[in-house]
Tab-separated table of C-alpha atoms in Angstrom:
chain	number	residue	atom	x	y	z
A	793	MET	CA	0.151	-0.179	-0.076
A	794	LEU	CA	3.016	2.506	1.080
A	795	SER	CA	4.828	1.221	-1.863
A	796	PRO	CA	4.413	4.897	-3.741
A	797	TYR	CA	6.338	6.392	-1.153
A	798	ARG	CA	9.071	3.834	-0.645
A	799	ARG	CA	9.669	4.497	-4.436
A	800	ILE	CA	10.440	8.067	-3.897
A	801	PHE	CA	12.981	7.338	-1.744
A	802	GLU	CA	14.996	5.524	-4.174
A	803	ALA	CA	16.352	8.564	-5.590
A	804	PRO	CA	19.849	9.151	-3.610
A	805	GLY	CA	20.033	11.755	-1.055
A	806	SER	CA	16.303	12.064	-0.895
A	807	LEU	CA	15.444	11.115	2.926
A	808	ALA	CA	18.445	12.761	3.975
A	809	PHE	CA	16.915	16.189	2.399
A	810	SER	CA	13.487	15.536	3.525
A	811	ALA	CA	14.385	14.656	7.061
A	812	ALA	CA	16.867	17.773	6.899
A	813	GLY	CA	13.651	19.729	5.726
A	814	PHE	CA	11.233	18.561	8.336
A	815	VAL	CA	13.776	19.304	11.308
A	816	ALA	CA	14.150	23.155	9.449
A	817	ARG	CA	10.035	23.720	9.489
A	818	MET	CA	9.647	22.806	12.868
A	819	PRO	CA	10.025	26.327	13.778
A	820	LEU	CA	7.283	27.126	11.670
A	821	SER	CA	4.927	25.815	14.055
A	822	MET	CA	7.298	26.719	17.481
A	823	THR	CA	8.314	30.028	17.249
A	824	GLY	CA	4.992	32.183	17.155
A	825	ILE	CA	2.945	30.215	19.857
A	826	GLY	CA	6.817	29.873	22.023
A	827	ILE	CA	6.739	33.538	21.913
A	828	VAL	CA	3.089	34.333	22.629
A	829	THR	CA	3.728	31.603	25.598
A	830	MET	CA	7.207	33.501	26.610
A	831	LEU	CA	5.881	37.126	26.777
A	832	SER	CA	2.706	35.979	28.239
A	833	GLN	CA	4.447	34.732	31.198
A	834	MET	CA	7.553	37.185	31.446
A	835	ARG	CA	5.315	40.559	30.527
A	836	ASP	CA	2.075	39.324	31.756
A	837	SER	CA	0.442	40.380	28.157
A	838	TYR	CA	-1.103	38.472	25.943
A	839	GLY	CA	-1.871	41.630	23.985
A	840	LEU	CA	1.886	42.581	23.665
A	841	ALA	CA	2.707	39.098	22.605
A	842	GLY	CA	0.479	38.673	19.855
A	843	ALA	CA	1.319	42.230	18.327
A	844	VAL	CA	4.819	40.643	18.564
A	845	THR	CA	4.058	37.653	16.680
A	846	ALA	CA	2.147	39.714	14.026
A	847	VAL	CA	5.063	41.760	13.390
A	848	ILE	CA	6.930	38.483	12.632
A	849	MET	CA	4.203	37.405	10.111
A	850	ILE	CA	4.078	40.687	8.360
A	851	SER	CA	7.967	40.876	8.297
A	852	GLY	CA	8.117	37.046	7.072
A	853	ALA	CA	5.101	38.097	4.024
A	854	VAL	CA	7.226	40.876	3.047
A	855	CYS	CA	10.908	39.076	3.157
A	856	GLY	CA	9.846	35.480	2.145
A	857	PRO	CA	9.290	35.463	-1.188
A	858	GLN	CA	12.385	37.992	-1.831
A	859	ILE	CA	14.659	35.571	-0.120
A	860	SER	CA	13.224	32.799	-2.144
A	861	ARG	CA	13.641	34.574	-5.098
A	862	LEU	CA	17.627	34.770	-4.119
A	863	VAL	CA	17.246	31.386	-3.694
A	864	ASP	CA	16.341	30.634	-6.985
A	865	ARG	CA	18.831	33.288	-8.561
A	866	PHE	CA	21.823	32.180	-6.337
A	867	GLY	CA	21.211	28.563	-4.675
A	868	GLN	CA	19.855	27.500	-1.912
A	869	ARG	CA	23.020	26.982	0.057
A	870	ARG	CA	24.389	30.509	-0.542
A	871	VAL	CA	21.069	32.291	0.143
A	872	ALA	CA	19.360	30.105	3.259
A	873	LEU	CA	22.636	30.220	5.463
A	874	PRO	CA	22.848	34.047	5.677
A	875	ALA	CA	18.999	34.388	6.095
A	876	THR	CA	19.093	31.663	8.972
A	877	VAL	CA	21.796	33.911	10.732
A	878	VAL	CA	19.494	36.736	10.208
A	879	THR	CA	16.693	35.214	11.841
A	880	LEU	CA	18.575	33.631	14.505
A	881	SER	CA	20.080	36.605	15.873
A	882	GLY	CA	16.930	38.224	15.633
A	883	GLY	CA	15.654	35.470	17.878
A	884	ALA	CA	18.618	35.826	20.126
A	885	ALA	CA	17.943	39.821	20.226
A	886	LEU	CA	14.216	39.382	21.218
A	887	LEU	CA	15.194	36.609	23.851
A	888	LEU	CA	17.670	39.157	25.321
A	889	CYS	CA	15.139	41.601	25.353
A	890	ALA	CA	12.972	40.063	27.148
A	891	ARG	CA	14.759	38.685	29.823
A	892	LEU	CA	16.516	41.979	30.514
A	893	GLU	CA	13.125	43.601	30.376
A	894	ALA	CA	14.101	45.824	27.655
A	895	PRO	CA	11.560	48.497	26.373
A	896	ASP	CA	8.856	46.850	24.458
A	897	TRP	CA	9.925	48.498	20.764
A	898	THR	CA	12.826	46.591	21.215
A	899	LEU	CA	11.119	43.353	20.811
A	900	PHE	CA	9.425	44.866	17.606
A	901	VAL	CA	12.642	45.608	15.773
A	902	SER	CA	14.110	41.817	16.874
A	903	ALA	CA	10.789	40.384	15.801
A	904	LEU	CA	11.427	42.104	12.191
A	905	ALA	CA	14.656	39.914	11.756
A	906	VAL	CA	13.053	36.814	13.129
A	907	GLY	CA	10.660	37.221	9.958
A	908	CYS	CA	13.593	36.893	7.566
A	909	MET	CA	13.445	32.804	8.089
A	910	PRO	CA	13.927	31.190	4.872
A	911	THR	CA	10.748	28.817	3.205
A	912	PHE	CA	12.733	25.474	3.655
A	913	GLY	CA	9.345	23.626	3.168
A	914	SER	CA	9.576	25.345	-0.719
A	915	MET	CA	13.353	24.669	-0.991
A	916	VAL	CA	12.839	20.713	-0.105
A	917	ARG	CA	9.777	20.623	-2.741
A	918	ALA	CA	12.270	22.156	-5.398
A	919	ARG	CA	14.707	19.811	-4.817
A	920	TRP	CA	11.915	17.021	-5.607
A	921	SER	CA	10.714	18.904	-8.561
A	922	HIS	CA	14.221	18.652	-9.476
A	923	ILE	CA	14.588	14.930	-9.365
A	924	TYR	CA	11.498	13.793	-10.656
A	925	ARG	CA	10.262	16.541	-12.874
A	926	GLY	CA	10.137	13.834	-15.435
A	927	ASP	CA	7.983	11.671	-13.262
A	928	PRO	CA	4.770	12.941	-12.532
A	929	GLU	CA	3.437	10.090	-10.407
A	930	ARG	CA	6.199	10.105	-7.997
A	931	LEU	CA	6.528	13.937	-7.858
A	932	HIS	CA	2.718	13.991	-7.030
A	933	THR	CA	3.551	11.255	-4.214
A	934	ALA	CA	6.852	13.270	-3.282
A	935	TYR	CA	4.597	16.378	-2.853
A	936	SER	CA	1.678	14.299	-0.718
A	937	PHE	CA	4.840	13.350	1.606
A	938	GLU	CA	5.782	16.561	2.413
A	939	SER	CA	2.224	18.064	2.931
A	940	VAL	CA	1.922	15.348	5.368
A	941	VAL	CA	5.075	16.225	7.096
A	942	ASP	CA	3.915	19.986	7.183
A	943	GLU	CA	0.686	18.289	9.162
A	944	MET	CA	3.163	16.596	11.433
A	945	CYS	CA	5.392	19.900	12.386
A	946	PHE	CA	2.092	21.766	13.066
A	947	ILE	CA	0.897	18.809	15.439
A	948	LEU	CA	3.941	17.933	17.247
A	949	GLY	CA	5.762	21.659	17.331
A	950	PRO	CA	2.846	23.834	19.629
A	951	ILE	CA	2.700	20.911	22.030
A	952	LEU	CA	6.533	20.777	22.789
A	953	ALA	CA	6.823	24.759	22.185
A	954	VAL	CA	4.167	25.186	24.889
A	955	GLY	CA	5.580	22.211	27.009
A	956	LEU	CA	9.115	23.539	26.879
A	957	SER	CA	8.098	26.827	27.800
A	958	THR	CA	5.595	26.312	30.690
A	959	ALA	CA	7.449	23.504	32.641
A	960	VAL	CA	11.118	23.903	32.094
A	961	PHE	CA	11.600	27.992	31.407
A	962	PRO	CA	9.869	30.549	29.409
A	963	GLU	CA	12.387	31.173	26.940
A	964	ALA	CA	13.008	26.956	26.325
A	965	GLY	CA	10.471	26.951	23.431
A	966	VAL	CA	11.874	29.469	21.351
A	967	LEU	CA	15.508	28.269	22.148
A	968	VAL	CA	14.551	24.887	20.935
A	969	SER	CA	12.958	26.342	17.783
A	970	GLY	CA	16.211	28.254	17.194
A	971	ALA	CA	17.975	24.619	17.309
A	972	PHE	CA	16.143	22.960	15.482
A	973	LEU	CA	16.236	26.023	12.369
A	974	ALA	CA	20.268	26.125	12.867
A	975	THR	CA	20.352	22.355	12.769
A	976	GLY	CA	17.593	21.690	9.871
A	977	ALA	CA	19.478	24.713	7.708
A	978	VAL	CA	22.855	23.238	7.702
A	979	LEU	CA	22.036	19.760	7.480
A	980	LEU	CA	20.002	20.922	4.200
A	981	CYS	CA	22.392	22.987	2.625
A	982	ALA	CA	25.167	20.971	3.188
A	983	GLN	CA	23.649	18.595	0.843
A	984	THR	CA	24.475	20.062	-2.552
A	985	LYS	CA	23.978	16.886	-4.733
A	986	THR	CA	20.461	17.264	-4.685
A	987	GLU	CA	20.514	20.763	-4.524
A	988	PRO	CA	18.406	22.185	-7.690
A	989	PRO	CA	20.872	24.091	-10.127
A	990	VAL	CA	20.589	27.605	-10.825
A	991	ARG	CA	18.974	28.305	-13.895
A	992	ALA	CA	19.776	32.088	-15.593
A	993	ALA	CA	17.081	33.801	-16.976
A	994	GLU	CA	17.108	34.231	-20.780
A	995	GLY	CA	17.639	37.574	-21.877
A	996	ALA	CA	16.668	40.187	-19.903
A	997	ARG	CA	16.623	39.785	-15.853
A	998	HIS	CA	13.095	38.275	-15.101
A	999	GLY	CA	10.773	39.829	-13.020
A	1000	SER	CA	8.656	38.340	-9.945
A	1001	ALA	CA	6.834	34.968	-10.236
A	1002	ILE	CA	4.029	37.035	-8.920
A	1003	ARG	CA	3.387	38.440	-12.139
A	1004	ALA	CA	2.042	35.351	-13.793
A	1005	ALA	CA	-2.082	35.385	-13.608
A	1006	GLY	CA	-2.333	31.689	-12.258
A	1007	LEU	CA	-0.143	32.297	-9.256
A	1008	ARG	CA	-1.953	35.305	-8.252
A	1009	VAL	CA	-5.266	33.312	-8.367
A	1010	LEU	CA	-3.654	30.733	-6.058
A	1011	VAL	CA	-2.171	33.330	-3.907
A	1012	LEU	CA	-5.462	35.119	-3.197
A	1013	THR	CA	-7.147	31.589	-2.967
A	1014	TYR	CA	-4.465	31.041	-0.078
A	1015	ILE	CA	-5.184	33.904	1.840
A	1016	ALA	CA	-8.751	33.184	2.082
A	1017	THR	CA	-7.558	29.774	3.304
A	1018	GLY	CA	-4.929	31.054	5.831
A	1019	ALA	CA	-8.002	32.416	7.193
A	1020	ILE	CA	-9.717	29.559	7.846
A	1021	PHE	CA	-6.599	28.168	9.402
A	1022	GLY	CA	-6.147	31.331	11.983
A	1023	SER	CA	-9.695	31.924	12.928
A	1024	ILE	CA	-10.053	28.020	13.778
A	1025	ASP	CA	-7.329	28.013	16.111
A	1026	VAL	CA	-8.640	31.131	18.179
A	1027	VAL	CA	-12.046	30.130	17.864
A	1028	THR	CA	-11.229	26.671	18.997
A	1029	VAL	CA	-9.254	27.790	22.055
A	1030	ALA	CA	-11.974	30.317	23.208
A	1031	PHE	CA	-14.833	27.514	22.887
A	1032	ALA	CA	-12.713	25.412	24.715
A	1033	GLU	CA	-12.211	27.676	27.512
A	1034	ASP	CA	-16.189	28.553	27.375
A	1035	GLU	CA	-16.942	24.661	27.829
A	1036	GLY	CA	-14.276	24.609	30.529
A	1037	HIS	CA	-11.621	22.549	29.262
A	1038	LYS	CA	-9.498	24.954	27.779
A	1039	ALA	CA	-6.424	22.650	27.535
A	1040	LEU	CA	-8.557	20.405	25.280
A	1041	ALA	CA	-8.314	23.165	22.794
A	1042	SER	CA	-4.970	21.624	21.518
A	1043	VAL	CA	-6.309	17.862	21.116
A	1044	ALA	CA	-9.173	19.254	18.671
A	1045	LEU	CA	-6.787	21.153	16.777
A	1046	SER	CA	-4.581	18.257	16.443
A	1047	VAL	CA	-7.586	16.244	15.244
A	1048	TYR	CA	-7.958	18.745	12.694
A	1049	ALA	CA	-4.053	18.376	11.614
A	1050	LEU	CA	-4.596	14.398	11.855
A	1051	GLY	CA	-7.469	14.553	9.323
A	1052	SER	CA	-5.164	16.320	6.821
A	1053	CYS	CA	-2.523	13.917	7.260
A	1054	VAL	CA	-4.686	10.669	6.799
A	1055	ALA	CA	-5.770	12.705	3.800
A	1056	GLY	CA	-2.495	13.378	2.644
A	1057	ILE	CA	-1.226	10.100	2.687
A	1058	ALA	CA	-3.989	8.877	1.053
A	1059	PHE	CA	-3.631	11.134	-1.669
A	1060	GLY	CA	-0.279	10.486	-2.334
A	1061	ILE	CA	-1.149	6.646	-2.986
A	1062	VAL	CA	-3.820	7.173	-5.613
A	1063	LYS	CA	-3.349	7.892	-9.216
A	1064	VAL	CA	-4.590	11.638	-10.058
A	1065	ARG	CA	-6.925	11.877	-12.451
A	1066	GLY	CA	-7.962	15.092	-14.828
A	1067	SER	CA	-6.068	18.610	-14.918
A	1068	GLY	CA	-4.729	20.171	-12.040
A	1069	ALA	CA	-6.640	23.087	-12.497
A	1070	ALA	CA	-10.068	20.802	-11.812
A	1071	ARG	CA	-8.706	19.110	-8.628
A	1072	PHE	CA	-7.998	22.705	-6.959
A	1073	LEU	CA	-11.272	23.683	-8.084
A	1074	THR	CA	-12.845	20.671	-6.305
A	1075	GLY	CA	-10.681	20.647	-3.304
A	1076	VAL	CA	-11.399	24.302	-2.529
A	1077	LEU	CA	-15.194	23.651	-2.846
A	1078	VAL	CA	-15.112	20.502	-0.751
A	1079	MET	CA	-13.212	22.708	1.721
A	1080	ALA	CA	-15.735	24.996	1.778
A	1081	ALA	CA	-18.910	22.758	2.211
A	1082	SER	CA	-16.516	21.033	5.078
A	1083	MET	CA	-16.801	23.838	7.329
A	1084	VAL	CA	-20.566	24.469	6.901
A	1085	PRO	CA	-20.823	21.682	10.291
A	1086	LEU	CA	-18.833	24.373	12.477
A	1087	LEU	CA	-22.050	26.540	12.427
A	1088	PHE	CA	-23.834	23.971	14.749
A	1089	VAL	CA	-21.008	22.933	16.936
A	1090	THR	CA	-22.580	21.825	20.612
A	1091	ASN	CA	-19.713	20.806	22.431
A	1092	LEU	CA	-15.820	19.812	22.322
A	1093	TRP	CA	-17.092	16.148	20.712
A	1094	PHE	CA	-18.582	17.720	18.181
A	1095	VAL	CA	-15.848	20.341	17.348
A	1096	GLY	CA	-13.296	17.457	17.221
A	1097	ALA	CA	-15.340	15.328	14.845
A	1098	ALA	CA	-16.422	18.735	12.673
A	1099	LEU	CA	-12.272	19.332	12.517
A	1100	PHE	CA	-11.295	16.152	11.602
A	1101	LEU	CA	-13.523	16.044	8.636
A	1102	ALA	CA	-13.090	19.593	7.519
A	1103	GLY	CA	-9.052	18.636	8.011
A	1104	LEU	CA	-9.618	15.684	5.026
A	1105	SER	CA	-9.665	18.417	1.969
A	1106	VAL	CA	-6.609	20.036	3.409
A	1107	ALA	CA	-3.509	17.901	2.458
A	1108	PRO	CA	-4.655	17.205	-1.485
A	1109	THR	CA	-5.578	21.162	-1.841
A	1110	MET	CA	-2.181	21.796	-0.660
A	1111	VAL	CA	-0.410	19.075	-2.628
A	1112	THR	CA	-2.393	20.416	-5.939
A	1113	THR	CA	-1.675	23.978	-5.489
A	1114	MET	CA	2.333	23.157	-5.248
A	1115	SER	CA	1.710	21.246	-8.411
A	1116	LEU	CA	0.014	24.020	-9.957
A	1117	VAL	CA	2.593	26.515	-9.182
A	1118	GLY	CA	5.009	24.641	-11.757
A	1119	ASP	CA	2.492	25.431	-14.460
A	1120	PHE	CA	2.332	28.901	-13.816
A	1121	VAL	CA	6.118	29.456	-13.462
A	1122	PRO	CA	9.395	28.862	-15.062
A	1123	ALA	CA	11.521	26.025	-13.308
A	1124	ARG	CA	14.204	29.072	-12.332
A	1125	GLN	CA	11.437	30.551	-10.347
A	1126	LEU	CA	9.596	27.674	-8.616
A	1127	THR	CA	10.999	28.133	-5.220
A	1128	GLU	CA	9.721	31.749	-5.215
A	1129	GLY	CA	6.478	30.820	-6.546
A	1130	MET	CA	5.743	28.428	-4.185
A	1131	SER	CA	6.800	30.918	-1.372
A	1132	TRP	CA	4.220	33.341	-2.875
A	1133	THR	CA	1.363	30.956	-1.729
A	1134	ILE	CA	3.046	30.194	1.713
A	1135	THR	CA	3.263	34.010	2.158
A	1136	GLY	CA	-0.353	34.587	0.704
A	1137	LEU	CA	-1.324	31.431	3.634
A	1138	ALA	CA	0.358	33.602	6.520
A	1139	VAL	CA	-1.239	36.682	5.652
A	1140	GLY	CA	-4.244	34.887	5.834
A	1141	VAL	CA	-3.756	33.738	9.086
A	1142	ALA	CA	-2.783	36.604	10.757
A	1143	ALA	CA	-5.938	37.965	9.530
A	1144	GLY	CA	-8.308	35.083	10.328
A	1145	SER	CA	-6.708	35.390	13.837
A	1146	SER	CA	-7.575	38.686	13.975
A	1147	ILE	CA	-11.540	38.700	12.619
A	1148	GLY	CA	-12.106	35.370	14.622
A	1149	GLY	CA	-10.830	36.956	18.137
A	1150	ALA	CA	-12.932	39.861	17.514
A	1151	VAL	CA	-16.058	38.226	16.583
A	1152	VAL	CA	-15.640	35.849	19.936
A	1153	ASP	CA	-15.310	38.986	21.605
A	1154	ALA	CA	-18.580	40.633	20.376
A	1155	HIS	CA	-20.902	37.625	19.851
A	1156	GLY	CA	-19.165	34.550	21.689
A	1157	SER	CA	-17.049	31.269	20.986
A	1158	SER	CA	-19.862	29.487	18.796
A	1159	ALA	CA	-20.669	32.626	16.756
A	1160	GLY	CA	-16.884	32.933	16.015
A	1161	TYR	CA	-17.300	29.841	13.714
A	1162	SER	CA	-18.791	31.823	11.446
A	1163	VAL	CA	-15.523	33.281	10.442
A	1164	PRO	CA	-13.809	30.090	9.025
A	1165	VAL	CA	-17.453	29.497	7.247
A	1166	VAL	CA	-17.427	32.937	5.530
A	1167	ALA	CA	-13.284	32.538	4.764
A	1168	ALA	CA	-13.902	29.464	2.752
A	1169	ALA	CA	-16.810	30.822	0.824
A	1170	LEU	CA	-14.817	33.651	-0.229
A	1171	GLY	CA	-11.755	30.985	-0.861
A	1172	ALA	CA	-14.197	29.137	-3.499
A	1173	VAL	CA	-15.610	32.336	-4.800
A	1174	ILE	CA	-12.222	33.479	-5.827
A	1175	ALA	CA	-10.865	30.581	-7.161
A	1176	LEU	CA	-14.346	29.703	-9.250
A	1177	ALA	CA	-13.283	33.607	-10.526
A	1178	GLY	CA	-10.143	32.872	-11.241
A	1179	SER	CA	-10.406	29.534	-13.007
A	1180	PRO	CA	-9.952	30.625	-16.897
A	1181	TRP	CA	-6.518	31.709	-15.638
A	1182	LEU	CA	-5.900	28.496	-13.871
A	1183	ARG	CA	-6.790	26.625	-16.777
A	1184	ARG	CA	-4.097	28.718	-18.829
A	1185	PRO	CA	-0.625	27.151	-17.860
A	1186	ALA	CA	2.337	29.421	-18.804
A	1187	THR	CA	3.774	28.240	-22.022
A	1188	ARG	CA	7.898	27.993	-21.503
A	1189	PRO	CA	10.575	25.866	-23.058
A	1190	GLN	CA	10.622	22.111	-21.601
A	1191	ALA	CA	13.413	21.455	-19.171
A	1192	PRO	CA	15.659	18.580	-20.065
A	1193	ALA	CA	15.044	15.193	-17.860
A	1194	ALA	CA	16.102	14.953	-14.486
A	1195	PRO	CA	18.384	11.790	-13.861
A	1196	THR	CA	16.336	9.186	-13.021
A	1197	PRO	CA	16.772	7.340	-9.478
A	1198	ALA	CA	18.913	4.428	-11.004
A	1199	GLU	CA	21.363	7.249	-12.573
A	1200	PRO	CA	22.099	9.759	-10.143
A	1201	ALA	CA	22.878	13.072	-11.406
A	1202	SER	CA	26.925	13.485	-11.530
A	1203	PRO	CA	28.469	15.895	-8.956
A	1204	GLU	CA	29.205	18.408	-12.066
A	1205	LYS	CA	25.376	18.303	-12.980
A	1206	ALA	CA	23.811	18.185	-9.528
A	1207	THR	CA	25.957	21.538	-7.666
A	1208	PRO	CA	24.603	24.633	-8.275
A	1209	GLU	CA	25.716	26.834	-11.449
A	1210	PRO	CA	26.952	29.884	-10.775
A	1211	ALA	CA	24.432	33.078	-11.398
A	1212	SER	CA	24.995	35.049	-14.413
């Protein structure tokens, strides 16, 4: 049953870079919640903690695609390591400012640097694309696997960050997050044989990947999708608190991620049919429909069941989205293109968290579940309105076939070429 997953790891170095990518991605789910937990204890202010994490998200939304654009232009190792150093420096400054009781503004300045974290998920997927771009079935399975890895990060990361910060000392969660980032970045960038080569632009310098109309549709849809995730997090915590079991909120949210994991594993095994655009539209519509039961929640058991059901549409839609990105941008801009979708997701999460919290304050936690329902409906409308552009993949020269797993790339071909 799981043989398709075994086959993708037949390529030399694939298990190593995927494992390194998992470690490097753990901070995505640990840093924000770790900072909230830390500052709520050290500064006794959830408002300040939320504002600092919002600055990190905004900084990431601005810097993430630009860093990924540099990765496409100069190579993963030459860009990701310096960006990681900037992120770790910002994190260290944030911890020191919090411990030394420095003015609040110093926390926000430090947060700007933390937002420079590279999007390692995009880099890992770019490596899979480089290896299997001539084998759509294995590439589909590889993308499905990475979607499951993403969900595992979001299941384990918050539990680890909150547990360390509350049981050891306030800064422990953020410190371990930084250790994961440093270790994962070094391990991934050390593997130069699987790093995609730098592809110089033909003629004049190429513009941003976001100029592709199809990619813009994906990003706008992902903003709405991020609003689903952000609002569900906030509203579920509030609902659990109203029910007198606030600690169970993490269990309910883990069930949401578990549903996505199960669907992601199954989706990687099946042979996909139809066009990518049709699968994407189907996924977005199913996601919107799966949100409706949340309007009728009565207790935490109902919430858990509804979230598991809603999670089943997440991973397949994510996998299809990443495959579609490759249809709209040249191979030389693949990392940037994927990063734009992740940026859209982050912007949506920030907006959804804010709107969800406001609705809960004004109308109660049960009413708060209307926010993800509306966000999902908005995402469906955007996807349907943009469907003509989704069905028009960009025309570009076909990239040369990648070496098969039985014929590993030579060091000369696998090592990034210097940028022109």
